[in-house]
mmCIF file of C-alpha atoms and ligand atoms in Angstrom:
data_model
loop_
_atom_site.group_PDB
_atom_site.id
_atom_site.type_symbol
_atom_site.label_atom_id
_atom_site.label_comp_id
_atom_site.label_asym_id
_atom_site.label_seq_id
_atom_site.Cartn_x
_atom_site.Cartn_y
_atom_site.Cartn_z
ATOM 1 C CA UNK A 76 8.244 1.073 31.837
ATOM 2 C CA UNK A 77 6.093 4.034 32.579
ATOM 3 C CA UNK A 78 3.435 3.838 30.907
ATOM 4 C CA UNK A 79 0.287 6.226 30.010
ATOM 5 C CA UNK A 80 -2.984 4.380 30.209
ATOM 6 C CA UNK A 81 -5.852 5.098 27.307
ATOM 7 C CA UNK A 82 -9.356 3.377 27.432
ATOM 8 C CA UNK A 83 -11.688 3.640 24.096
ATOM 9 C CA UNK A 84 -13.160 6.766 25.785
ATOM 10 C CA UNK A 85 -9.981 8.581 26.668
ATOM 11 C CA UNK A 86 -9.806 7.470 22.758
ATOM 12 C CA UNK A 87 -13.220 8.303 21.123
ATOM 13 C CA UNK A 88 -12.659 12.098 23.322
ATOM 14 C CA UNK A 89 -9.436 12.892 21.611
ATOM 15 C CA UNK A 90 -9.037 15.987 19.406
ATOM 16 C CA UNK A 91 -9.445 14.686 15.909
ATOM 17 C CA UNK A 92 -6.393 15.063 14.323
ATOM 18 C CA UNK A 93 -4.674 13.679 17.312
ATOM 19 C CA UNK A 94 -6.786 10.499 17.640
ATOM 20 C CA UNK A 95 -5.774 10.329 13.766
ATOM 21 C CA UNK A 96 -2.173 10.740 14.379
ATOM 22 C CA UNK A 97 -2.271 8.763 17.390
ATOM 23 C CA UNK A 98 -4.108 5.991 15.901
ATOM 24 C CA UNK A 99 -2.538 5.787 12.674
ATOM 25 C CA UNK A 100 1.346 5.237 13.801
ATOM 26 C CA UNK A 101 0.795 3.665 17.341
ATOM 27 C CA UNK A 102 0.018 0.154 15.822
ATOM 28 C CA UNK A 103 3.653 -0.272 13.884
ATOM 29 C CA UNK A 104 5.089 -0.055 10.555
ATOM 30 C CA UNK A 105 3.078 -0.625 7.282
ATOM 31 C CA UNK A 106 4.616 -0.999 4.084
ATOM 32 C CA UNK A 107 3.649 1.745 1.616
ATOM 33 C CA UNK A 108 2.665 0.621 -1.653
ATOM 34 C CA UNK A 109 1.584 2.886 -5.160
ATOM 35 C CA UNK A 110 -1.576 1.545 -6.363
ATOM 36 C CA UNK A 111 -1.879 2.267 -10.702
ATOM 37 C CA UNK A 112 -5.209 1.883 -12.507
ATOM 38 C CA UNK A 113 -6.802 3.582 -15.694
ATOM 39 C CA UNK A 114 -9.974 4.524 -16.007
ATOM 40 C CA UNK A 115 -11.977 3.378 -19.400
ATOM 41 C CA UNK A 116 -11.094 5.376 -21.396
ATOM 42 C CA UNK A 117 -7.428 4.920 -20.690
ATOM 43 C CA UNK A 118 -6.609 7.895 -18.523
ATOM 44 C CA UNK A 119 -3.605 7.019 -15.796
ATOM 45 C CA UNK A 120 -4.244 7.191 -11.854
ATOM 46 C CA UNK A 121 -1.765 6.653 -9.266
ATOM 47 C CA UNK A 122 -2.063 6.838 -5.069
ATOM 48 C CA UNK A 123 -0.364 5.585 -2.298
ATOM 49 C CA UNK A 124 -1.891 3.427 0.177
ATOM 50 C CA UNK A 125 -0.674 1.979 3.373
ATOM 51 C CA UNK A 126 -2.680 -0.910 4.202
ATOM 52 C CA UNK A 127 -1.774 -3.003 1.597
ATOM 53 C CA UNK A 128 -1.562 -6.560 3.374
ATOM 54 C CA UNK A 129 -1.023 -10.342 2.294
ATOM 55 C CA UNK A 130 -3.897 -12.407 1.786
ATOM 56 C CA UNK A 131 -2.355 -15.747 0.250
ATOM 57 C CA UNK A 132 0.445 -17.128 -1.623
ATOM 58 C CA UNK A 133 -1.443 -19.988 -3.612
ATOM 59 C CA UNK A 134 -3.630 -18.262 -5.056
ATOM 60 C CA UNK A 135 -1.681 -15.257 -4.617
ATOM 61 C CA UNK A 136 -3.608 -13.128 -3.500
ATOM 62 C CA UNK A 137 -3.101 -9.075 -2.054
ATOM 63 C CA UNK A 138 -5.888 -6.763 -0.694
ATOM 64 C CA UNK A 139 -5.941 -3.062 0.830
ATOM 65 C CA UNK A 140 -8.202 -1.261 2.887
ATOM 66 C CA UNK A 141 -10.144 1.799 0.903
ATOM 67 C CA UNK A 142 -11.113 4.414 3.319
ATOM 68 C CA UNK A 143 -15.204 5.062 2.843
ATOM 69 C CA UNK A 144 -16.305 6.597 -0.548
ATOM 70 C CA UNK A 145 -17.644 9.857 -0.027
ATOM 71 C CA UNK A 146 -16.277 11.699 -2.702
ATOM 72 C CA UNK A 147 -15.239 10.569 -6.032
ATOM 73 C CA UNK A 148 -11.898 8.403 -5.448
ATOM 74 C CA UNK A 149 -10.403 7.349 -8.579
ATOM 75 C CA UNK A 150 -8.135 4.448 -7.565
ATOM 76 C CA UNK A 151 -11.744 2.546 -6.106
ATOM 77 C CA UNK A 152 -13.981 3.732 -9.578
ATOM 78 C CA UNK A 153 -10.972 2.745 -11.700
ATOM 79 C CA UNK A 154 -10.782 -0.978 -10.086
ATOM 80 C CA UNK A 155 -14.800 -1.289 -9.692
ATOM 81 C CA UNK A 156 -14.937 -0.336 -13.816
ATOM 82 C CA UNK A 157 -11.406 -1.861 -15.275
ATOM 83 C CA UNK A 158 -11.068 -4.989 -12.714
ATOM 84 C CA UNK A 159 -6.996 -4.581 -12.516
ATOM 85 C CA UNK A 160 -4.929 -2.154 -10.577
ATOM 86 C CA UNK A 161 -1.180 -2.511 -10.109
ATOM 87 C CA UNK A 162 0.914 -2.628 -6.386
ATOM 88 C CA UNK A 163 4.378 -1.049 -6.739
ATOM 89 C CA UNK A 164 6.377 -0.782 -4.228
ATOM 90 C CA UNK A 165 8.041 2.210 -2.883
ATOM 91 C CA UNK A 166 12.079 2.788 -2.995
ATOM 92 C CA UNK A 167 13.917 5.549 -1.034
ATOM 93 C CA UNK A 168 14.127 7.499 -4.543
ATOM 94 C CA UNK A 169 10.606 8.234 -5.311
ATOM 95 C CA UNK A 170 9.364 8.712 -1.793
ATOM 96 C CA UNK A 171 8.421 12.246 -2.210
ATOM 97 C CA UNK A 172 6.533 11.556 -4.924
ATOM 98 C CA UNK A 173 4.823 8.896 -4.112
ATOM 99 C CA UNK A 174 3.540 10.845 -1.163
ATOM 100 C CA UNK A 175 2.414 13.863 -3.358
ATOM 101 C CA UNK A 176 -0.015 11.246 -5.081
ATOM 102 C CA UNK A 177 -2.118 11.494 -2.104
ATOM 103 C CA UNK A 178 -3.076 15.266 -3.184
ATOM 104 C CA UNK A 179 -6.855 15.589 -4.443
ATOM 105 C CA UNK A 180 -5.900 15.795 -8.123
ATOM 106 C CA UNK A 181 -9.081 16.510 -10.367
ATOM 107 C CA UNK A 182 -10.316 13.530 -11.941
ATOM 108 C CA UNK A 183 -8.698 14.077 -15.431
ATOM 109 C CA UNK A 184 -5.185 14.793 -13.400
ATOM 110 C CA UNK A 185 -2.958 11.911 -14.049
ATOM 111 C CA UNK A 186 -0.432 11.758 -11.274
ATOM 112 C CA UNK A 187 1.571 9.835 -13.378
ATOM 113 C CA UNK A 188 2.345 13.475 -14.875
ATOM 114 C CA UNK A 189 1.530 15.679 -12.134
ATOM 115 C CA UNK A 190 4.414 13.964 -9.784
ATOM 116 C CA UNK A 191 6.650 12.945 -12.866
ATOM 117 C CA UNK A 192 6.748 9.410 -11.963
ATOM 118 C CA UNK A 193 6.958 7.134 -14.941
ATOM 119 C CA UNK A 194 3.936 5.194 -16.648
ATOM 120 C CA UNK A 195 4.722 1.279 -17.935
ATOM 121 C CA UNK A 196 2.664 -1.142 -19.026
ATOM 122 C CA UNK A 197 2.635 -4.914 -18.469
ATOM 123 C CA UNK A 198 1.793 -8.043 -20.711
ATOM 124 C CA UNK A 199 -1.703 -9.309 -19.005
ATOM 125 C CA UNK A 200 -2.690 -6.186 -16.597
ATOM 126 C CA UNK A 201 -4.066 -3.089 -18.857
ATOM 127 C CA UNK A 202 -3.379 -1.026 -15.511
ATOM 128 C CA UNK A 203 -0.320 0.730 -15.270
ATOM 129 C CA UNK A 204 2.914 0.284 -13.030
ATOM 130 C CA UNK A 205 5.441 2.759 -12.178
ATOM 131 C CA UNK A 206 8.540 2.493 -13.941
ATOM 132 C CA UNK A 207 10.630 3.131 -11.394
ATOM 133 C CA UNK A 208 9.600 0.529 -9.196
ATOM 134 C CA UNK A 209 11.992 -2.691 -8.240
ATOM 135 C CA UNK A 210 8.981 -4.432 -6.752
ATOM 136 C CA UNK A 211 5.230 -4.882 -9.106
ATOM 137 C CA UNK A 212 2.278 -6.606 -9.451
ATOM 138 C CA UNK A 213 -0.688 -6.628 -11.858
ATOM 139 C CA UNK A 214 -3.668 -7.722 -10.334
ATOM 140 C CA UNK A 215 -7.296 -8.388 -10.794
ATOM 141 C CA UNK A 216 -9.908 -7.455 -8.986
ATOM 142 C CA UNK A 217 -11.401 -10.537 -7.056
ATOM 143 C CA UNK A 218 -14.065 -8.805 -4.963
ATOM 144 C CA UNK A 219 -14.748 -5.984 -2.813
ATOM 145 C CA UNK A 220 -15.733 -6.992 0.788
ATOM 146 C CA UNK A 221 -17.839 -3.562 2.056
ATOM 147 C CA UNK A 222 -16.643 -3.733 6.295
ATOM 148 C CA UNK A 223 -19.274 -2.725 8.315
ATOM 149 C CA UNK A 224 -17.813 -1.484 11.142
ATOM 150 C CA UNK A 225 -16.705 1.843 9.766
ATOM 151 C CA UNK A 226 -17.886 1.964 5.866
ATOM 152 C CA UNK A 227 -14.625 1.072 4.696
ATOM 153 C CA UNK A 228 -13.518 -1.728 2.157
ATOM 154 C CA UNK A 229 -11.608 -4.532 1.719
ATOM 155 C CA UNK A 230 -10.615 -4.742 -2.128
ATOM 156 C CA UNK A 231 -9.009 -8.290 -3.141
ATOM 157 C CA UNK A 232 -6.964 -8.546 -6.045
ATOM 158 C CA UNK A 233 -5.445 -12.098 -7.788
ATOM 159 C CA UNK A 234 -1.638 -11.653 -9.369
ATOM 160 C CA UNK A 235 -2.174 -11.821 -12.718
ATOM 161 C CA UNK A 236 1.809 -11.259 -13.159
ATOM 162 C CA UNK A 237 4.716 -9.489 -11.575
ATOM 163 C CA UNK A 238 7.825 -7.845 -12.419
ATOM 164 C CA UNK A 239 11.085 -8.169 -9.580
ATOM 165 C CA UNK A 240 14.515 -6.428 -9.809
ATOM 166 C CA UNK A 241 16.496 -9.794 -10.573
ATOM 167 C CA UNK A 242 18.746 -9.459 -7.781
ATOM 168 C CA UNK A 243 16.592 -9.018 -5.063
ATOM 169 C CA UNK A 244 15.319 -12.829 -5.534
ATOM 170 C CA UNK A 245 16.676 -15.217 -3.285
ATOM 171 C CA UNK A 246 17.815 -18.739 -4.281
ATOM 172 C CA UNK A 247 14.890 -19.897 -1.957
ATOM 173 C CA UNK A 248 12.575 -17.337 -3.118
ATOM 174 C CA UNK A 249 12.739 -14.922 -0.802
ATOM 175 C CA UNK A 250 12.510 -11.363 -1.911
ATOM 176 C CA UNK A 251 15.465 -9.301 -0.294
ATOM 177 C CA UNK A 252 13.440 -5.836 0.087
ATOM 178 C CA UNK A 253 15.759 -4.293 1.634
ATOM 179 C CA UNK A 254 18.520 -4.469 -1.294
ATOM 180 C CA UNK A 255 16.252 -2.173 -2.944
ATOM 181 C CA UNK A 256 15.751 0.707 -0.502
ATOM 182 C CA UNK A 257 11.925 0.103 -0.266
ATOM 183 C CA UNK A 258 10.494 2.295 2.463
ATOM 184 C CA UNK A 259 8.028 1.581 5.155
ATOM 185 C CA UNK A 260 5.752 4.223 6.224
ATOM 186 C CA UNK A 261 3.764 4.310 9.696
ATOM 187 C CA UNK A 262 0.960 6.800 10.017
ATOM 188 C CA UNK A 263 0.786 9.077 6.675
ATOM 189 C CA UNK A 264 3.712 10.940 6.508
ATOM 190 C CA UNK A 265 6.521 9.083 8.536
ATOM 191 C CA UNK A 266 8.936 7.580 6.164
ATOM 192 C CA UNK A 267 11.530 4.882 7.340
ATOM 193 C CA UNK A 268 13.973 2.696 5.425
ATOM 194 C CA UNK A 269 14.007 -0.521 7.463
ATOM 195 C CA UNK A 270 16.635 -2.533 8.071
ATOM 196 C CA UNK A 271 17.186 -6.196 7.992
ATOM 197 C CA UNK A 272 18.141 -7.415 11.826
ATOM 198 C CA UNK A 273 18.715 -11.066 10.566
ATOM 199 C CA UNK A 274 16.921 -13.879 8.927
ATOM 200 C CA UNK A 275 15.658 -16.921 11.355
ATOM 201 C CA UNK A 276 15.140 -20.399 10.954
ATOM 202 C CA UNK A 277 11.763 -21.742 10.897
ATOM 203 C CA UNK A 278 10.656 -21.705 14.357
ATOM 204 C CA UNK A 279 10.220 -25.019 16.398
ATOM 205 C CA UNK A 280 9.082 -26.131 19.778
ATOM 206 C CA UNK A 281 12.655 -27.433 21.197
ATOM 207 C CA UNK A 282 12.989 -30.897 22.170
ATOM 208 C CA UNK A 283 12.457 -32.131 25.414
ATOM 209 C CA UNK A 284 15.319 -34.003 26.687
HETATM 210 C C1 FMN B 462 1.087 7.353 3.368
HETATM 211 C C2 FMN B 462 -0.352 7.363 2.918
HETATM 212 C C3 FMN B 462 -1.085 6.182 2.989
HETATM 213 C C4 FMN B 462 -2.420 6.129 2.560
HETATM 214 N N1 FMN B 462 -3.100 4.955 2.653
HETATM 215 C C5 FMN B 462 -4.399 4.886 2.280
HETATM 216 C C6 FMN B 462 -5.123 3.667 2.407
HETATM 217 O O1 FMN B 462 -4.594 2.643 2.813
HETATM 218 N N2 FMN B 462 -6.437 3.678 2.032
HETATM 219 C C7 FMN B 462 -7.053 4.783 1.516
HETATM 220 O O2 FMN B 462 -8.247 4.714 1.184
HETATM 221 N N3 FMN B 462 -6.375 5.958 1.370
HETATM 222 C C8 FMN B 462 -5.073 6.025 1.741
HETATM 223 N N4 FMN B 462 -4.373 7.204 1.612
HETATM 224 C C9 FMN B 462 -5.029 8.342 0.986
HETATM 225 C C10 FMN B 462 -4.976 8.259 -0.556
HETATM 226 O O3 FMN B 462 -3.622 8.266 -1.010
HETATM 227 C C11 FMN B 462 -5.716 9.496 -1.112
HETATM 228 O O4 FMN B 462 -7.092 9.439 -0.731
HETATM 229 C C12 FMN B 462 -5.630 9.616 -2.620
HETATM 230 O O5 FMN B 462 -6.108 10.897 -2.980
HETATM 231 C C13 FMN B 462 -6.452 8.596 -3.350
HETATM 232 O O6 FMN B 462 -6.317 8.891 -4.706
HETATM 233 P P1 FMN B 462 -7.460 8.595 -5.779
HETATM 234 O O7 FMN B 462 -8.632 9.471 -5.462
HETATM 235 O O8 FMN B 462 -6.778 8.964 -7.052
HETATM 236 O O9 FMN B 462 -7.788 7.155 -5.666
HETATM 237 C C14 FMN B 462 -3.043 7.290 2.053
HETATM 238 C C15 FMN B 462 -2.309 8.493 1.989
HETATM 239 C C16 FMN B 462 -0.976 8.533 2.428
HETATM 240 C C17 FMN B 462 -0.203 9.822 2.361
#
């Protein structure tokens, strides 16, 4: 393999958008996720984030990274006033709008409206989910864990409820993403629809005969 060497101050002494670039895709795919919230007095927010990541199954629980709050950022007020957001998933359909979230809408911009992506509401969560998504869950806010390494923030949300395309459950619980066209994202603005290789057994150490 030929390979081009960087240490963290061939790193640090990158261009900025480069090291951003560079940084953002080289460690892998990330799944892309639409985060809904309202603020108090009801008014609709939606963004996309990328580091949306597992926490735990019992209780479930599902965090994402929020860069550093320097200006006002909706999605982060909304969750610190409301305690719920929603995580919908992302299908090859809505892609493009689900990207143009990320655009600096004023404050009392609902990108519900300004991408035309549709606003539903749940049974437990007040925030709201995108109607065209196979894949959603309403979640409360469990805590906000402030990382100090770089300002950022790790919000943790508990599923309150969910809402799953029928067919896309397994027998065995397994959710079958990729029936649904849901899109995986690596950096912020390279889309992919991945594909399913195979599914493995459990892994075991063989026996030794
Ligand atoms: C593909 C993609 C992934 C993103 N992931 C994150 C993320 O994980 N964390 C974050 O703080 N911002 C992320 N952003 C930026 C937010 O979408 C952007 O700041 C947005 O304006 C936030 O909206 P809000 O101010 O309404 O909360 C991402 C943007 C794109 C295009």
């Amino acid at each position: 393999m030929d390979l081009k060497y960087f240490d963290l101050k061939a790193i640090l002494d990158m261009d900025d958008m480069f090291r951003r670039y560079f940084m953002n895709t080289a460690e892998g795919f990330k799944n892309a996720a639409l985060l809904g919230t309202a603020n108090s007095d009801g008014l609709t927010n939606l963004a996309i984030f990328n580091s949306v990541v597992h926490i735990g199954a019992s209780p479930p629980l599902i965090g994402f990274i929020h860069r550093p709050v320097t200006v006002p950022k909706q999605t982060f007020t909304n969750i610190q006033q409301t305690g719920s957001f929603t995580i919908n998933l992302i299908t090859k359909g809505i892609y493009k709008k689900a990207h143009q979230t990320s655009a600096r809408y004023a404050p009392d911009i609902s990108e519900f409206e300004a991408t035309d992506l549709q606003a539903e509401f749940g049974r437990k969560v007040k925030a709201p989910y995108v109607a065209e998504s196979p894949v959603r869950f309403g979640m409360s806010l469990e805590e906000i864990i402030p990382i100090r390494s770089n300002g950022t923030y790790l919000v943790i949300g508990k599923v309150q409820e969910m809402f799953i395309r029928k067919d896309l459950i397994a027998d065995d619980g397994n959710v079958e993403l990729h029936k649904a066209d849901i899109i995986a994202v690596s950096g912020l603005d390279n889309y992919y629809l991945p594909e399913l290789i195979e599914r493995l057994p459990y892994a075991k150490v063989p026996a030794t005969t």
